[in-house]
Short mmCIF file of C-alpha atoms in Angstrom, two decimals:
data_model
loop_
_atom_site.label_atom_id
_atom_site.label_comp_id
_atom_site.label_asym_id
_atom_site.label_seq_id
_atom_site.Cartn_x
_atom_site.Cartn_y
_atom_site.Cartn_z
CA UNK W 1 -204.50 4.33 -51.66
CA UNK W 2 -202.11 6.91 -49.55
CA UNK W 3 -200.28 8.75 -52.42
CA UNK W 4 -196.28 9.17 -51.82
CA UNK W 5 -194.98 12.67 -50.45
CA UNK W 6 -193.50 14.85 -52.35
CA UNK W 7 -194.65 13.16 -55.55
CA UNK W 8 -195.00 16.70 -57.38
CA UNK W 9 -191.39 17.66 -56.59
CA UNK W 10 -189.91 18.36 -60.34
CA UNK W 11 -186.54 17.35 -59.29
CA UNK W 12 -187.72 13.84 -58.43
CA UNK W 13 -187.75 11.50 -61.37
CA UNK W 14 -191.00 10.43 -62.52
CA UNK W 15 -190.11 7.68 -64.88
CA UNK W 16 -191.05 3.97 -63.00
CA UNK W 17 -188.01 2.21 -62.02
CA UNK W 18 -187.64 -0.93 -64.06
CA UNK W 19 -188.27 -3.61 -61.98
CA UNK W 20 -187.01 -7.82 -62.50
CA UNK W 21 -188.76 -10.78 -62.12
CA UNK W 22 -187.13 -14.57 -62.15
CA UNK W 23 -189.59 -17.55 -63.43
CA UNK W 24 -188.47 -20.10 -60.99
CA UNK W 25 -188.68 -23.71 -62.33
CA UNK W 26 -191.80 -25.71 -60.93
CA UNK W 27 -193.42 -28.96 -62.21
CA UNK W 28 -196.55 -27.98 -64.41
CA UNK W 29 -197.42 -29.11 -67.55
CA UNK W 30 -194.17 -29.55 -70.07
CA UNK W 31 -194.24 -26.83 -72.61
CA UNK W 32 -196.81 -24.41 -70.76
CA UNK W 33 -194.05 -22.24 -69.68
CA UNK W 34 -192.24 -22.47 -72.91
CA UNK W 35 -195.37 -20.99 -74.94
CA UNK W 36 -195.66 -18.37 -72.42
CA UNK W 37 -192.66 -17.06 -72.71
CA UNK W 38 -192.35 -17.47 -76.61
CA UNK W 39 -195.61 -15.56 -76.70
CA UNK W 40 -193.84 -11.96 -75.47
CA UNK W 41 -191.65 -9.79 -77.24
CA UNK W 42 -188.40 -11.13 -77.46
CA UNK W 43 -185.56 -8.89 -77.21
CA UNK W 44 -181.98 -10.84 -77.46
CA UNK W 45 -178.65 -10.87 -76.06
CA UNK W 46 -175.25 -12.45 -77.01
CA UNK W 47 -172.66 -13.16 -75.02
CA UNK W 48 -169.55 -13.38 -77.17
CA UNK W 49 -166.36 -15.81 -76.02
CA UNK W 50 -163.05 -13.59 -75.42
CA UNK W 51 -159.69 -14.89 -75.01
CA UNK W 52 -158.70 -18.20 -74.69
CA UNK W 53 -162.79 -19.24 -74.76
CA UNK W 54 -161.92 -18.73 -78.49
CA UNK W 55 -158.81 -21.54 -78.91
CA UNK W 56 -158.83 -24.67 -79.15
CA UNK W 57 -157.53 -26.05 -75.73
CA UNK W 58 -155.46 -28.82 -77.55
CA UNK W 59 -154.12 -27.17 -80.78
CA UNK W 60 -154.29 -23.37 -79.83
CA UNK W 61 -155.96 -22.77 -83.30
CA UNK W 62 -158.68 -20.30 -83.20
CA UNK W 63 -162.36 -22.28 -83.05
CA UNK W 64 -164.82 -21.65 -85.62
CA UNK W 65 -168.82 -19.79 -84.57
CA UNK W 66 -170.85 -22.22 -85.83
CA UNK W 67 -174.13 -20.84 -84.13
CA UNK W 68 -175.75 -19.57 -80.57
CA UNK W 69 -177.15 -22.08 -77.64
CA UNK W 70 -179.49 -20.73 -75.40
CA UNK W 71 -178.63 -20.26 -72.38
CA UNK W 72 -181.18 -18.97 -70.25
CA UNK W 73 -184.26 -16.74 -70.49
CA UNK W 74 -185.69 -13.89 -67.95
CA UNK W 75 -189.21 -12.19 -67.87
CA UNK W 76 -188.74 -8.46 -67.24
CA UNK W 77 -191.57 -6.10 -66.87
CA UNK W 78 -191.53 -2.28 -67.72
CA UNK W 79 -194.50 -0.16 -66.76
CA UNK W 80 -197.11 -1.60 -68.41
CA UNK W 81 -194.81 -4.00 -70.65
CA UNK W 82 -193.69 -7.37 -70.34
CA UNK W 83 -191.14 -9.00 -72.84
CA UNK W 84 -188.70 -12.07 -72.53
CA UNK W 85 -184.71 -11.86 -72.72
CA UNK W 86 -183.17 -14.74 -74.14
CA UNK W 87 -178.85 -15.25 -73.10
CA UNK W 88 -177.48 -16.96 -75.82
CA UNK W 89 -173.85 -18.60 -75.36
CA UNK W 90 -172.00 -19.14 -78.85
CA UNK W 91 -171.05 -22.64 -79.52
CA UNK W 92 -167.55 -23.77 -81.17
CA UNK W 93 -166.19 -26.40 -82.49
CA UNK W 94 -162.83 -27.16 -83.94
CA UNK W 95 -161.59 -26.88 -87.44
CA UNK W 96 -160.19 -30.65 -86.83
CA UNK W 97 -162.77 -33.50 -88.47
CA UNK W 98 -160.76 -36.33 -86.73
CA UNK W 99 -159.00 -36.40 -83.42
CA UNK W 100 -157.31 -39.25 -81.70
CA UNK W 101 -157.06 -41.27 -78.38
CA UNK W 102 -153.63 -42.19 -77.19
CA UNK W 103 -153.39 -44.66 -75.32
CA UNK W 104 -150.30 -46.30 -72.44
CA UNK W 105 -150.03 -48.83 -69.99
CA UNK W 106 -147.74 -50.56 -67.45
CA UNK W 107 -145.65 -53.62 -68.97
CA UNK W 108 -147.28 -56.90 -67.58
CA UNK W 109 -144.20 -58.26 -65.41
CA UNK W 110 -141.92 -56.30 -62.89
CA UNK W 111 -144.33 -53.12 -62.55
CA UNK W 112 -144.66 -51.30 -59.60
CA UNK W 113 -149.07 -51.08 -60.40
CA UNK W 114 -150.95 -51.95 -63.28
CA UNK W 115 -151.81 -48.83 -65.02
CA UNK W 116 -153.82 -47.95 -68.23
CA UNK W 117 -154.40 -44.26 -69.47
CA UNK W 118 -156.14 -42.83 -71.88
CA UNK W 119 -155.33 -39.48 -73.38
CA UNK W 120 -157.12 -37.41 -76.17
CA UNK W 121 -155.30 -35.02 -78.43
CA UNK W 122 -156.39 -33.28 -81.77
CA UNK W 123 -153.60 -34.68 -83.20
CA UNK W 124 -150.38 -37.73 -83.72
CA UNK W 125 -147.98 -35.36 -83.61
CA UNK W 126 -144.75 -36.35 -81.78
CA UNK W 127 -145.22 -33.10 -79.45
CA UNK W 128 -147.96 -34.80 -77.39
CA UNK W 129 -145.67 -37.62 -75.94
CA UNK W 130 -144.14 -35.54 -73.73
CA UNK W 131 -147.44 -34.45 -72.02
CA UNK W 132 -148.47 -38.62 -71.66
CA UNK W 133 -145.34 -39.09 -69.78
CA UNK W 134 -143.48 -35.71 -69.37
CA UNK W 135 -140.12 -34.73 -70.58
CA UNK W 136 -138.37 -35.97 -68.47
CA UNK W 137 -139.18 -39.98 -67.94
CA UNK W 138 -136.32 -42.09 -67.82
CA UNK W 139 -138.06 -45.38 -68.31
CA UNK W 140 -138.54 -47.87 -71.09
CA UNK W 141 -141.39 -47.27 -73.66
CA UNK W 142 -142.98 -50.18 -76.08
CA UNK W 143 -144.20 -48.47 -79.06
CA UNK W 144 -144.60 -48.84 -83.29
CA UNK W 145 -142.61 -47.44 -85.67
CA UNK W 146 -144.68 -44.39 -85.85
CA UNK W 147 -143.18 -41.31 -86.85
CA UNK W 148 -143.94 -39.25 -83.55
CA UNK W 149 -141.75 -41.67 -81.80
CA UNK W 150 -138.30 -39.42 -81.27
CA UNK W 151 -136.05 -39.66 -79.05
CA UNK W 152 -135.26 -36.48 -79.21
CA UNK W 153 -138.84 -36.02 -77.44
CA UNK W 154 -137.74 -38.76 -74.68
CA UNK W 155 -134.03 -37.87 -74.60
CA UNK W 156 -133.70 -39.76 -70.87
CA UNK W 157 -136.14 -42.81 -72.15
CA UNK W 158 -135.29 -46.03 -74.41
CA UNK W 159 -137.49 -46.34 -76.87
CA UNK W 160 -138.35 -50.33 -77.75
CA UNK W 161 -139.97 -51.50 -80.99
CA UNK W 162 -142.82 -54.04 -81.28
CA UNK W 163 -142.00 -57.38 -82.87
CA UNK W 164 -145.75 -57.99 -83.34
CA UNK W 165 -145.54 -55.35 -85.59
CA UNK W 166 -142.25 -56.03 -87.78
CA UNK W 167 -143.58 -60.28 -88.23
CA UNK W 168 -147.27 -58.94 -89.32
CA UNK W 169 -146.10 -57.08 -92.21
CA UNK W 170 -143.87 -60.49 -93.45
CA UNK W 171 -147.10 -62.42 -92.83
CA UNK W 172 -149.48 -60.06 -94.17
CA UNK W 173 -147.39 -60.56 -97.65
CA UNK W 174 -148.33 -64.67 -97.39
CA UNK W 175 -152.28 -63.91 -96.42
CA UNK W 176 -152.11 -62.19 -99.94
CA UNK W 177 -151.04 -65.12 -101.68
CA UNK W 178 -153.32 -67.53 -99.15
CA UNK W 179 -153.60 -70.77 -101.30
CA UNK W 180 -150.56 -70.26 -103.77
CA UNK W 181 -148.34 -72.60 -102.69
CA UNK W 182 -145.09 -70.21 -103.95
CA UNK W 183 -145.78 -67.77 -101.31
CA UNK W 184 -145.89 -70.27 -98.85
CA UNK W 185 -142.46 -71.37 -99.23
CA UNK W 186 -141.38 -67.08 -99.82
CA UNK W 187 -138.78 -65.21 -98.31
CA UNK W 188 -141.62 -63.65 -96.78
CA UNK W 189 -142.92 -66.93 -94.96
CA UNK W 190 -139.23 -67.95 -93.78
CA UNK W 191 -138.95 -64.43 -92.19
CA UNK W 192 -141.84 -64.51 -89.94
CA UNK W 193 -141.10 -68.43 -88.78
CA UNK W 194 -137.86 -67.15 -87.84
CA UNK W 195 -139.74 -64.71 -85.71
CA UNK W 196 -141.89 -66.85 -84.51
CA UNK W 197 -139.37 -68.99 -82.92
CA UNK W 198 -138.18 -66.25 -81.36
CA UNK W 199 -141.90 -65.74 -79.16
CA UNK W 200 -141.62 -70.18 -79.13
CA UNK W 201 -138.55 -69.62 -77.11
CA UNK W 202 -139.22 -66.51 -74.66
CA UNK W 203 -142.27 -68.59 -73.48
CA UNK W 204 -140.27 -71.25 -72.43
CA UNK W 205 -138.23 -69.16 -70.26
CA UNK W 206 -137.91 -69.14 -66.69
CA UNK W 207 -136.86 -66.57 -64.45
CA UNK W 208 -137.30 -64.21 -61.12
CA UNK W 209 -136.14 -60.87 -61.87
CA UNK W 210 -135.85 -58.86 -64.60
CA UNK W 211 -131.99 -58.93 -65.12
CA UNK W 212 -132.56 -62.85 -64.82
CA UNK W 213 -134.40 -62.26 -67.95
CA UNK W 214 -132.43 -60.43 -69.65
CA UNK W 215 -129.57 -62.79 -69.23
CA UNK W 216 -131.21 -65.76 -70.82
CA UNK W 217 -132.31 -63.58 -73.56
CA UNK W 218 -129.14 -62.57 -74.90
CA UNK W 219 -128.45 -66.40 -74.50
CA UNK W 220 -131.42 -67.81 -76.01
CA UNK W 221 -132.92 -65.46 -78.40
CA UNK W 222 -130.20 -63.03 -79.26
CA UNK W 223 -128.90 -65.73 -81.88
CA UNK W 224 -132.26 -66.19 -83.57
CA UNK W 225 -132.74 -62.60 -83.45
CA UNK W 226 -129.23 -61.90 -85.32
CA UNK W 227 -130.15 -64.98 -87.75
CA UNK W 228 -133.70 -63.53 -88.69
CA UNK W 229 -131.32 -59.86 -89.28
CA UNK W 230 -128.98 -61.67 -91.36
CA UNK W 231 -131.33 -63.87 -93.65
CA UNK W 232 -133.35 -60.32 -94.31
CA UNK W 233 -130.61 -58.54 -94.96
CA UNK W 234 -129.13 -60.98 -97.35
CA UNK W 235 -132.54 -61.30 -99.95
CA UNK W 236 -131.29 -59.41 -102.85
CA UNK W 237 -133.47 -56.62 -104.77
CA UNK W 238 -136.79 -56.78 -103.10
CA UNK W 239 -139.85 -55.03 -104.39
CA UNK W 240 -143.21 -54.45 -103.30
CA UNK W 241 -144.53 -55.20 -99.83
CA UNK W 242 -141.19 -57.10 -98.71
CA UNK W 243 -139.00 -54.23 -99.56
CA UNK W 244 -141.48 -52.34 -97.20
CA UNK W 245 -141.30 -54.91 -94.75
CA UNK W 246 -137.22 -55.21 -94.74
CA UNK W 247 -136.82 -51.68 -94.64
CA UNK W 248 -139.14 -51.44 -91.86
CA UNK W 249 -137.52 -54.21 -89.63
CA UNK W 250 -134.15 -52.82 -90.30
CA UNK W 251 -135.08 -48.94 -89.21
CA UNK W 252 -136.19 -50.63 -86.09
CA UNK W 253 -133.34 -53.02 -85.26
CA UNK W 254 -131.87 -50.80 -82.77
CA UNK W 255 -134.74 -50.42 -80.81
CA UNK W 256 -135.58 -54.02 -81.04
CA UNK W 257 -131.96 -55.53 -79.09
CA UNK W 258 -133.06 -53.23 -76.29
CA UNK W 259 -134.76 -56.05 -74.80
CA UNK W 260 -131.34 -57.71 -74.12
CA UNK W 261 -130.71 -55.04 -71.59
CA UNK W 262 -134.21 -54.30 -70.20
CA UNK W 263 -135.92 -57.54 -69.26
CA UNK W 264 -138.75 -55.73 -68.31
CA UNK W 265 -139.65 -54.81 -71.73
CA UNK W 266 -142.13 -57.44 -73.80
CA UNK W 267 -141.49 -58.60 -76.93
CA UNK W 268 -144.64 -56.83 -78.63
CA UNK W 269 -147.25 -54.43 -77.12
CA UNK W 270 -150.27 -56.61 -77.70
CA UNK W 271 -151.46 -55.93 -74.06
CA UNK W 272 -152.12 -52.11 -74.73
CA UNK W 273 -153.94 -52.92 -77.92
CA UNK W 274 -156.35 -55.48 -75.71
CA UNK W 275 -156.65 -52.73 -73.42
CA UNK W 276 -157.77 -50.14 -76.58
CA UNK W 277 -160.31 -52.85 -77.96
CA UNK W 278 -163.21 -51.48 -75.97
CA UNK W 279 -162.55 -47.88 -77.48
CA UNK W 280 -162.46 -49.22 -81.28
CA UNK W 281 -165.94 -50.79 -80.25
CA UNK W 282 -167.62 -47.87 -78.79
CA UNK W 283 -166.31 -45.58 -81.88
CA UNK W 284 -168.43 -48.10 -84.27
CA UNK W 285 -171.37 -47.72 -81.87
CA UNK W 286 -171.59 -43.99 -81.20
CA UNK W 287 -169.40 -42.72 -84.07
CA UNK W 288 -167.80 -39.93 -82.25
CA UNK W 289 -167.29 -37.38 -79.22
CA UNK W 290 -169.74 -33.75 -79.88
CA UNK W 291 -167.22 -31.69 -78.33
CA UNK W 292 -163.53 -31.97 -77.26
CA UNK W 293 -164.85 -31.82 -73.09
CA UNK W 294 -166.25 -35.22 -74.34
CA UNK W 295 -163.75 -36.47 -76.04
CA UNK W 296 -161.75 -36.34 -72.84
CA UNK W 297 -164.18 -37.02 -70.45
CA UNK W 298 -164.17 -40.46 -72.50
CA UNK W 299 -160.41 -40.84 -71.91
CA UNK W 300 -160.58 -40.25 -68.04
CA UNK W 301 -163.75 -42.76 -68.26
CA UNK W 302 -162.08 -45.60 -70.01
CA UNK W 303 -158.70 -44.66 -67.65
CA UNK W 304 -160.73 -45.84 -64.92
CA UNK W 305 -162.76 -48.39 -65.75
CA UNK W 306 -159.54 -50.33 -67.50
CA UNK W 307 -157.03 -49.79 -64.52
CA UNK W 308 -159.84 -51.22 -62.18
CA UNK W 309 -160.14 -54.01 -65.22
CA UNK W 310 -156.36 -54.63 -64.39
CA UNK W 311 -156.19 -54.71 -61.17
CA UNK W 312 -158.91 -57.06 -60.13
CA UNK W 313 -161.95 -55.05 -59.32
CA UNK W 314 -165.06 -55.34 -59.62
CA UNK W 315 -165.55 -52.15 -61.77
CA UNK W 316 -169.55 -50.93 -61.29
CA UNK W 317 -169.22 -51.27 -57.56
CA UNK W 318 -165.66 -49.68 -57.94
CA UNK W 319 -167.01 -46.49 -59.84
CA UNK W 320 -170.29 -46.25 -57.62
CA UNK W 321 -168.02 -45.85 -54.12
CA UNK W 322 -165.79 -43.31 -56.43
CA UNK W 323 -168.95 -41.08 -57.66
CA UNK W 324 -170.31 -41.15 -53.86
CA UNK W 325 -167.23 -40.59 -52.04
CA UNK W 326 -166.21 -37.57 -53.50
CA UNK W 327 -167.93 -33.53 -52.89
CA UNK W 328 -167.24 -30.07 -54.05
CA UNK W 329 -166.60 -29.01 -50.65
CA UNK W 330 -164.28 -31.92 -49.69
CA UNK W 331 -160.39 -32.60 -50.58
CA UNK W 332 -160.35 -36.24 -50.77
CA UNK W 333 -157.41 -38.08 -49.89
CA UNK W 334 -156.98 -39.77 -53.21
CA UNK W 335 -154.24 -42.59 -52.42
CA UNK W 336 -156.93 -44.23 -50.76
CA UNK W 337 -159.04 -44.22 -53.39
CA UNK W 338 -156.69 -45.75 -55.97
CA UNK W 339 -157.64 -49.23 -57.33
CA UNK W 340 -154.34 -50.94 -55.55
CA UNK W 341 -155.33 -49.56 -52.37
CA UNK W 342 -155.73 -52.80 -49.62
CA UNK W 343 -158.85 -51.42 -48.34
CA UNK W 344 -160.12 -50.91 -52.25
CA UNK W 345 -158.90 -54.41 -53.17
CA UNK W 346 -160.58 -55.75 -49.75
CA UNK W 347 -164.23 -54.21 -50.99
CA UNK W 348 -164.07 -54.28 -54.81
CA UNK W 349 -161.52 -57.48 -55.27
CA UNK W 350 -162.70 -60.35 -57.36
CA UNK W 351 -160.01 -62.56 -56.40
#
């Protein structure tokens, strides 16, 4: 072996340069390379999160270490010595047990597409309304009478309330009672028929536009709406659940007479809570989301697949052109994609 000049020089270091080797990944027997490497000394290295890495994305509260996940793992070799470096990344999760899906969709008559999104947040807070719709929409919005509901949060919007949700609270107070015959002759019973007329009478409406619609509300169901107002308002000392469920029609009695200026607006929101049914499903079934990436990965998922739902499509084909159509290196042009597109409802229509 030819020897390297100068190798006796005393200002030339003699100590052997470290040098690095990467195990590539090839197909051999599972676990062989796993034992190898387990079998050398093990020297370890953390990488710890900084900044924002540390916050929670969706609350800003500062995420808890609950461990190290391994990362990846290098063989390096010093003269003589081989050992095996294992890169560790921490893993967090939020302080939050329970998180929630928010969910909003295009009214079913005189909307420009149909629509459904899904958003997560860590919480019901009325701050994360504005970031579903933004600040500043000027629309109409169906809701409940759930707190986070301001206007002060929508101050360009009208805010409608659900009459689905004002009758079920009269008629949850006669399923109570289901067989006594008092409760079926109660104040509570006579409230939610007088509702019930009410959705008796919008379906036999006919119309072409939405100010159409409005018109023949204010002539056909404003007076059983003001009736139903007056005969609550009149029951003297109520207790219990119908105190509850007075006090909760009257707090939304402004919101409700909205409809007899916006004939978009439905009577009740029962199409987003359709639309929601398949999330309530998969929650029994797998429980819940590992991390908050899944979590919303889940709500851009179910975005998709209901908007296709809505508009027609035949949603496994649908998804399969999305997932191949789209690269890393590529800008798509995503109008085209979008599930009213002709050429989309052409390929993927069921109709």
């Amino acid at each position: 072996m030819k020897e390297e000049e100068n190798s006796t020089d005393p200002n030339v270091s003699t100590e052997p340069a470290v040098e690095e080797y990467v195990v590539r990944r090839r197909k051999k027997k599972r676990g062989g390379r796993q034992a190898n490497l387990d079998a050398l000394p093990q020297v370890d290295k953390v990488y710890e999160l900084k900044g924002k890495k540390r916050f929670c994305d969706a609350c800003g509260e500062e995420l808890k270490i609950i461990g190290k996940h391994l990362a990846h793992r290098k063989i390096k070799c010093k003269p003589m010595e081989f050992y095996c470096e294992n890169f560790y990344v921490q893993v967090v999760k939020s302080e939050r047990s329970k998180c929630y899906f928010w969910a909003a969709s295009s009214a079913k008559e005189f909307n420009q597409h149909n629509i459904a999104y899904f958003f997560y947040a860590a919480s019901r807070g009325d701050e994360v309304i504005p970031r579903i719709i933004g600040p500043d929409y000027r629309g109409c919005l169906m809701c409940d009478g759930h707190s986070a509901y301001q206007q002060e949060r929508l101050p360009n919007g009208t805010l409608e309330a659900c009459l689905i949700h004002i009758a079920r609270k009269f008629k949850e107070i006669v399923k109570i009672g289901k067989g006594a015959k008092i409760l079926q002759h109660s104040k509570a019973a006579e409230a939610a028929t007088k509702l019930g007329e009410i959705f008796h009478t919008e379906h036999d409406l006919s119309y072409t536009t939405r100010e159409e619609k409005a018109a023949k509300r204010r002539l056909r169901l404003k007076p059983l709406l003001d009736e139903f107002y007056r005969f609550i308002g009149e029951i003297k000392h109520p207790i219990g659940k119908l105190r509850v469920a007075i006090n909760y029609a009257l707090n939304q009695k402004e919101r409700v007479y909205q409809i007899f200026e916006h004939g978009e607006l439905p009577l009740d929101n029962n199409h987003d809570e359709q639309l929601i049914r398949p999330t309530t499903i998969g929650r029994k079934n797998y429980l819940f989301a590992k991390t908050e990436a899944g979590a919303e990965a889940n709500a851009t998922w179910y975005t998709f697949i209901q908007t296709a739902k809505l508009n027609q499509l035949k949603v496994r084909e649908y998804l399969e052109h999305l997932l191949s159509s789209f690269t890393w290196t590529e800008s798509p042009v995503w109008e085209a994609y979008l599930p009213w597109d002709p050429e989309i409802q052409r390929k993927f229509g069921t109709q």
